[in-house]
Tab-separated table of C-alpha atoms in Angstrom:
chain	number	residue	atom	x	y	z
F	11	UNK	CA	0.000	0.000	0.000
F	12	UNK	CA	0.807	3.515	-0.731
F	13	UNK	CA	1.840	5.961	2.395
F	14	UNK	CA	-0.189	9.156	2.339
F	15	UNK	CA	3.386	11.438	1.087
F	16	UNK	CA	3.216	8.984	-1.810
F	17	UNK	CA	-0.274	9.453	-2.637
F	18	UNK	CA	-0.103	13.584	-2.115
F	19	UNK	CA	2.694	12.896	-4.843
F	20	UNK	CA	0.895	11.210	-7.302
F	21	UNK	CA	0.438	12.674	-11.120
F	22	UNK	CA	-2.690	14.442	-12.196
F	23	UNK	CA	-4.236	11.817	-14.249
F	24	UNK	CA	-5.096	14.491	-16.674
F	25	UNK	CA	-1.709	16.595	-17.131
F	26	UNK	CA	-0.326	13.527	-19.631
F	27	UNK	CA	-3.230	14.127	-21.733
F	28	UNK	CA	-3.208	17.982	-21.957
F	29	UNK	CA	0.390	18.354	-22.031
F	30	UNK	CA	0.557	15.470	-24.934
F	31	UNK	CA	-2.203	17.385	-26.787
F	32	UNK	CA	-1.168	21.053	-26.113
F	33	UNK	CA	2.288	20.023	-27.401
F	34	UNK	CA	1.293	18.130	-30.298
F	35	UNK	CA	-1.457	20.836	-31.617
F	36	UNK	CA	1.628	23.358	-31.520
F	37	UNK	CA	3.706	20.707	-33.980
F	38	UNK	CA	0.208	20.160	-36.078
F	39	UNK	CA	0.202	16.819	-35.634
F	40	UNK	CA	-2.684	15.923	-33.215
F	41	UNK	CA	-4.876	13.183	-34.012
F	42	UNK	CA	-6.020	9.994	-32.573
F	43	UNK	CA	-3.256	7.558	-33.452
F	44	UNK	CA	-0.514	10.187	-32.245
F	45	UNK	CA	-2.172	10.893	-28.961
F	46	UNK	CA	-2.395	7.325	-27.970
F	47	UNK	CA	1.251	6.389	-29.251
F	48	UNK	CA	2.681	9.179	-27.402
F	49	UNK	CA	0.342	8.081	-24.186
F	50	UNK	CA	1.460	3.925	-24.847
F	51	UNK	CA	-0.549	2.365	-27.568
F	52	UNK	CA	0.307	-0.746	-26.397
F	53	UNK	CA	-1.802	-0.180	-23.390
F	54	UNK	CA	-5.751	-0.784	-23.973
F	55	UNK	CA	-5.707	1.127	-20.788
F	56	UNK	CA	-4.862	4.235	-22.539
F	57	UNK	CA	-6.737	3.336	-24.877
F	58	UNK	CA	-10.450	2.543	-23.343
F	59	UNK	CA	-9.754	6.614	-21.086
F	60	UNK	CA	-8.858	8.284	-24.531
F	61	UNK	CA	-11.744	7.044	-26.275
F	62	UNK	CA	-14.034	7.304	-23.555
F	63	UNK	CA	-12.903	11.241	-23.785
F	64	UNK	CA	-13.911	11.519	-26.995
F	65	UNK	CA	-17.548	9.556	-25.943
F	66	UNK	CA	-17.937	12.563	-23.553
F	67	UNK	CA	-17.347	15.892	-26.269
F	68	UNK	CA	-19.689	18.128	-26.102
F	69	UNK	CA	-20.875	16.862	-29.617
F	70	UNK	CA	-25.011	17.161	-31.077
F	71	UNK	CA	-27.409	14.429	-29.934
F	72	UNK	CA	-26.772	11.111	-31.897
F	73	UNK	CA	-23.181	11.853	-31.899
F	74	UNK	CA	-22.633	8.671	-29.621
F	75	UNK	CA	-23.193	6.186	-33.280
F	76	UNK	CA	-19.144	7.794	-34.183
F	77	UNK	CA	-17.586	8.150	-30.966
F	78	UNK	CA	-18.695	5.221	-29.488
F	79	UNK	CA	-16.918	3.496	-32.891
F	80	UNK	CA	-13.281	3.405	-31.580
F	81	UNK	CA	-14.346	1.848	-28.198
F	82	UNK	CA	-15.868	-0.677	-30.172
F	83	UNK	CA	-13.092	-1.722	-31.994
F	84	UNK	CA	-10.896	-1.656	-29.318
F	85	UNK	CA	-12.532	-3.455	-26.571
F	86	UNK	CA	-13.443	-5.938	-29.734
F	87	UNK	CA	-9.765	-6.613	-30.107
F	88	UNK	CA	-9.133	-7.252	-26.550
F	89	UNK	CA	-12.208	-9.825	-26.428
F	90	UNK	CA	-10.486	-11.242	-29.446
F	91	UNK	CA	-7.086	-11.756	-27.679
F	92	UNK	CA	-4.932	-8.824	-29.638
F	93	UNK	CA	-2.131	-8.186	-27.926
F	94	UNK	CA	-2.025	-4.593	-28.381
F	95	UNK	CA	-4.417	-1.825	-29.781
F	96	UNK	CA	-4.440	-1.874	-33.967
F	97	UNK	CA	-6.641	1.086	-34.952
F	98	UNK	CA	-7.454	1.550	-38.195
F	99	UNK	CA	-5.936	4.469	-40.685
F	100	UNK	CA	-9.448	6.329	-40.546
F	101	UNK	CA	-9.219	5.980	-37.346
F	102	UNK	CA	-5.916	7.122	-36.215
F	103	UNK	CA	-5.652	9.975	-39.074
F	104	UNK	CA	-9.045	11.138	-36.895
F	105	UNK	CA	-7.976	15.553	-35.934
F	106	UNK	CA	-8.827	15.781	-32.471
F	107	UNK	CA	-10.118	19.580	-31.359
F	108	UNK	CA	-7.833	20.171	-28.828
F	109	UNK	CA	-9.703	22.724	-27.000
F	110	UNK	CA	-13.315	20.268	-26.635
F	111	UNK	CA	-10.428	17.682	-25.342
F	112	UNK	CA	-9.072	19.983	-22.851
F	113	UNK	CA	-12.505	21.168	-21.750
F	114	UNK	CA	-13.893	17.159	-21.298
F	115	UNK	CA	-10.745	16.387	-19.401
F	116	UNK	CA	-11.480	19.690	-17.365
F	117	UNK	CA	-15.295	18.760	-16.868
F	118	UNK	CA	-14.144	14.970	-15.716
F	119	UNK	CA	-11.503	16.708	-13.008
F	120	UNK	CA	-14.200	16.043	-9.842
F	121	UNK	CA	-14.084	12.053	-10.977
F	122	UNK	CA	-10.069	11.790	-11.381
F	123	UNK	CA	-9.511	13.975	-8.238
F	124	UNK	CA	-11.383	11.465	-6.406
F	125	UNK	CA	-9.505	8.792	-8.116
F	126	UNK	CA	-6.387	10.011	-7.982
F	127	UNK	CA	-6.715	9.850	-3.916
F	128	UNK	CA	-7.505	6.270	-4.145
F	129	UNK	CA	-5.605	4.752	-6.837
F	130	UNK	CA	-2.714	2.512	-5.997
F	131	UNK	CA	-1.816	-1.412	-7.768
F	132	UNK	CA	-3.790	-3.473	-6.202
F	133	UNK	CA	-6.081	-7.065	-7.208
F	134	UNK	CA	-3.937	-6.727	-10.195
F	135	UNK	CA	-5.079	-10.831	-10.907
F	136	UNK	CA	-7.736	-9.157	-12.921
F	137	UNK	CA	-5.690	-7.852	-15.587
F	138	UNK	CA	-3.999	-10.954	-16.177
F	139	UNK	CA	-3.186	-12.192	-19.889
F	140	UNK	CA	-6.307	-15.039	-19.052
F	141	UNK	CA	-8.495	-12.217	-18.116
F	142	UNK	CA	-8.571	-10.087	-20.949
F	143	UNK	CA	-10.736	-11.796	-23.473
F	144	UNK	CA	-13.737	-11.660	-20.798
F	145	UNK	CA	-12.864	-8.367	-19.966
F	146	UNK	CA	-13.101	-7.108	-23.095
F	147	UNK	CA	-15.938	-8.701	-23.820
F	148	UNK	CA	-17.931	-7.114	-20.561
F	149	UNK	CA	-16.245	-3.702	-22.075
F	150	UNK	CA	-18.021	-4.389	-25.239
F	151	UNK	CA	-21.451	-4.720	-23.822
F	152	UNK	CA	-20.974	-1.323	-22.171
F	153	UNK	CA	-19.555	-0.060	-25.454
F	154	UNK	CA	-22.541	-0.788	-26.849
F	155	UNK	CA	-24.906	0.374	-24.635
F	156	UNK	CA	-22.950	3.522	-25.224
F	157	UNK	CA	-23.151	3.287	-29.086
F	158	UNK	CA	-26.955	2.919	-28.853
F	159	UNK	CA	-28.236	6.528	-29.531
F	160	UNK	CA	-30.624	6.195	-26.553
F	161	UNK	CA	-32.034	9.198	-24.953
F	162	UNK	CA	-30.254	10.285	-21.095
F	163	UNK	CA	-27.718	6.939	-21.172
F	164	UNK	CA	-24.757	7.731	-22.992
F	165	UNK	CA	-23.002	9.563	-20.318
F	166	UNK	CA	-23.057	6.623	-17.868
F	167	UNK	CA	-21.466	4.165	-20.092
F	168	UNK	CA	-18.566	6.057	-20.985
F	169	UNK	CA	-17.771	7.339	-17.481
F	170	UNK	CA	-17.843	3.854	-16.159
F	171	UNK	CA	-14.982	3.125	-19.321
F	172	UNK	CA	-13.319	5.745	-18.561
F	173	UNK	CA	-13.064	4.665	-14.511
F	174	UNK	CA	-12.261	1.108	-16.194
F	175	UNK	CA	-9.374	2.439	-18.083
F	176	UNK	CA	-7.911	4.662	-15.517
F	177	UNK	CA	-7.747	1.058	-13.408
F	178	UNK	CA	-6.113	-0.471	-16.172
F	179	UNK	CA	-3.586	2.610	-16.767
F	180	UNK	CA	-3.193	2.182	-13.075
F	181	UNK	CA	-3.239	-1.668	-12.559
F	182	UNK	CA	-5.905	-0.777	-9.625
F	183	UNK	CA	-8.330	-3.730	-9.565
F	184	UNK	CA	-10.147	-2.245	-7.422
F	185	UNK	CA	-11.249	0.632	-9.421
F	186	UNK	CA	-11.986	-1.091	-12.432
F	187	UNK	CA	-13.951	-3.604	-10.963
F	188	UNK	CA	-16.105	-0.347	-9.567
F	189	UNK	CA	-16.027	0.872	-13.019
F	190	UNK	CA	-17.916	-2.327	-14.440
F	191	UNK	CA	-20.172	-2.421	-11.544
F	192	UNK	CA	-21.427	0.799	-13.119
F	193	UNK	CA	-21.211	-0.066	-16.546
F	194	UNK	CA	-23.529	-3.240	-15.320
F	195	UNK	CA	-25.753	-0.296	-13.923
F	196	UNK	CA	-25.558	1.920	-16.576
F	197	UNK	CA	-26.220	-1.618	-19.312
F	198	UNK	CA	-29.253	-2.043	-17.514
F	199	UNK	CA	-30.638	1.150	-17.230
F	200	UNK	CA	-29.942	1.676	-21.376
F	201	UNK	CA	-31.913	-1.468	-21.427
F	202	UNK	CA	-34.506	-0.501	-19.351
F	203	UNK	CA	-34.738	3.057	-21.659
F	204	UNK	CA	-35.056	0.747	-25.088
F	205	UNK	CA	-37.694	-1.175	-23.616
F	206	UNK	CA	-39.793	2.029	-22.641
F	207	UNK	CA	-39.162	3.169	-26.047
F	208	UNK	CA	-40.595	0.276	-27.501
F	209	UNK	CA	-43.373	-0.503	-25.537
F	210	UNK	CA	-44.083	3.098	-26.340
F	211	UNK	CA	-43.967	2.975	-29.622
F	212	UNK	CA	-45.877	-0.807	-30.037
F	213	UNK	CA	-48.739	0.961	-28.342
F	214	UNK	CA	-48.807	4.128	-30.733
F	215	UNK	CA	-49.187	1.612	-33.617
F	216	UNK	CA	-51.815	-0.374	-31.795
């Protein structure tokens, strides 16, 4: 365990991310693929908090069908046993705006704060090479309850993958296994919203 001077000393969760971005918008070279190599593309960590970023830009209703897309893929390719993150050209040739970036990261600052005190490697059996195809997999279903353009849900999802990939940055089991505990929630109540929706609907028709 971590003494409390060790703790008080610990990294802003956010400062890799806005000095990575602030430096490569300078050099005009931000996009998706640079950000994440400069951050450690082999990590799905990285990864599943970058994309979960972009799932939480202040972007018009609907949005959720794009950004959604490279969480997808990703936690697809960790179900699927890849050993590291592959994006796709599109993908990675994706221009980030770095000022929505710095404002999501800014907006999120009350959840890693909060984090940040907590954090420490811990339960780290979970991210184990034999744990990361059904780990991906339960990342997928929350993936796609974010990609679903459902009304009121799509902020849930992708704060619960973000809190999932800040445990997996960190190798904190802890905090990723409260992460999927609210992506379970947050599954379920996306769920519950679809089923409203349709019952709705079946009785306008009949």
């Amino acid at each position: 365990m971590q003494s409390d001077d060790e703790k008080a000393r610990r990294p802003s969760l956010s400062l890799p991310i806005l000095r990575t971005s602030r430096r490569q918008h300078r050099a005009g070279t931000l996009t998706l693929g640079t950000l994440l190599s400069a951050l450690g593309e082999a990590s799905f960590g990285w990864a599943i908090v970058i994309f979960s970023l972009l799932a939480l830009l202040p972007l018009p209703p609907g949005s959720s069908l794009i950004t959604a897309l490279p969480l997808l893929v990703t936690t697809a390719q960790m179900m699927l046993g890849y050993p590291h993150v592959r994006l796709p050209g599109r993908l990675a040739r994706l221009a980030l705006d770095p000022v929505k970036l710095r404002r999501t990261v800014l907006r999120l600052r009350p959840v890693t704060r909060r984090l940040e005190r907590i954090l420490t490697p811990r339960y780290t059996a979970l991210f184990a090479r034999r744990n990361d195809r059904p780990l991906g997999f339960l990342m997928f279903v929350i993936a796609f309850a974010l990609f679903l353009p459902v009304p009121l849900s799509g902020w849930f999802p992708a704060i619960s993958l973000f809190i999932i990939g800040v445990g997996i940055v960190e190798q904190d089991g802890l905090v990723s296994s409260l992460g999927l505990v609210l992506g379970a929630a947050s599954v379920l109540l996306t769920g519950t919203i679809v089923a409203s929706l349709a019952a709705g609907a079946d009785a306008l028709i009949h």
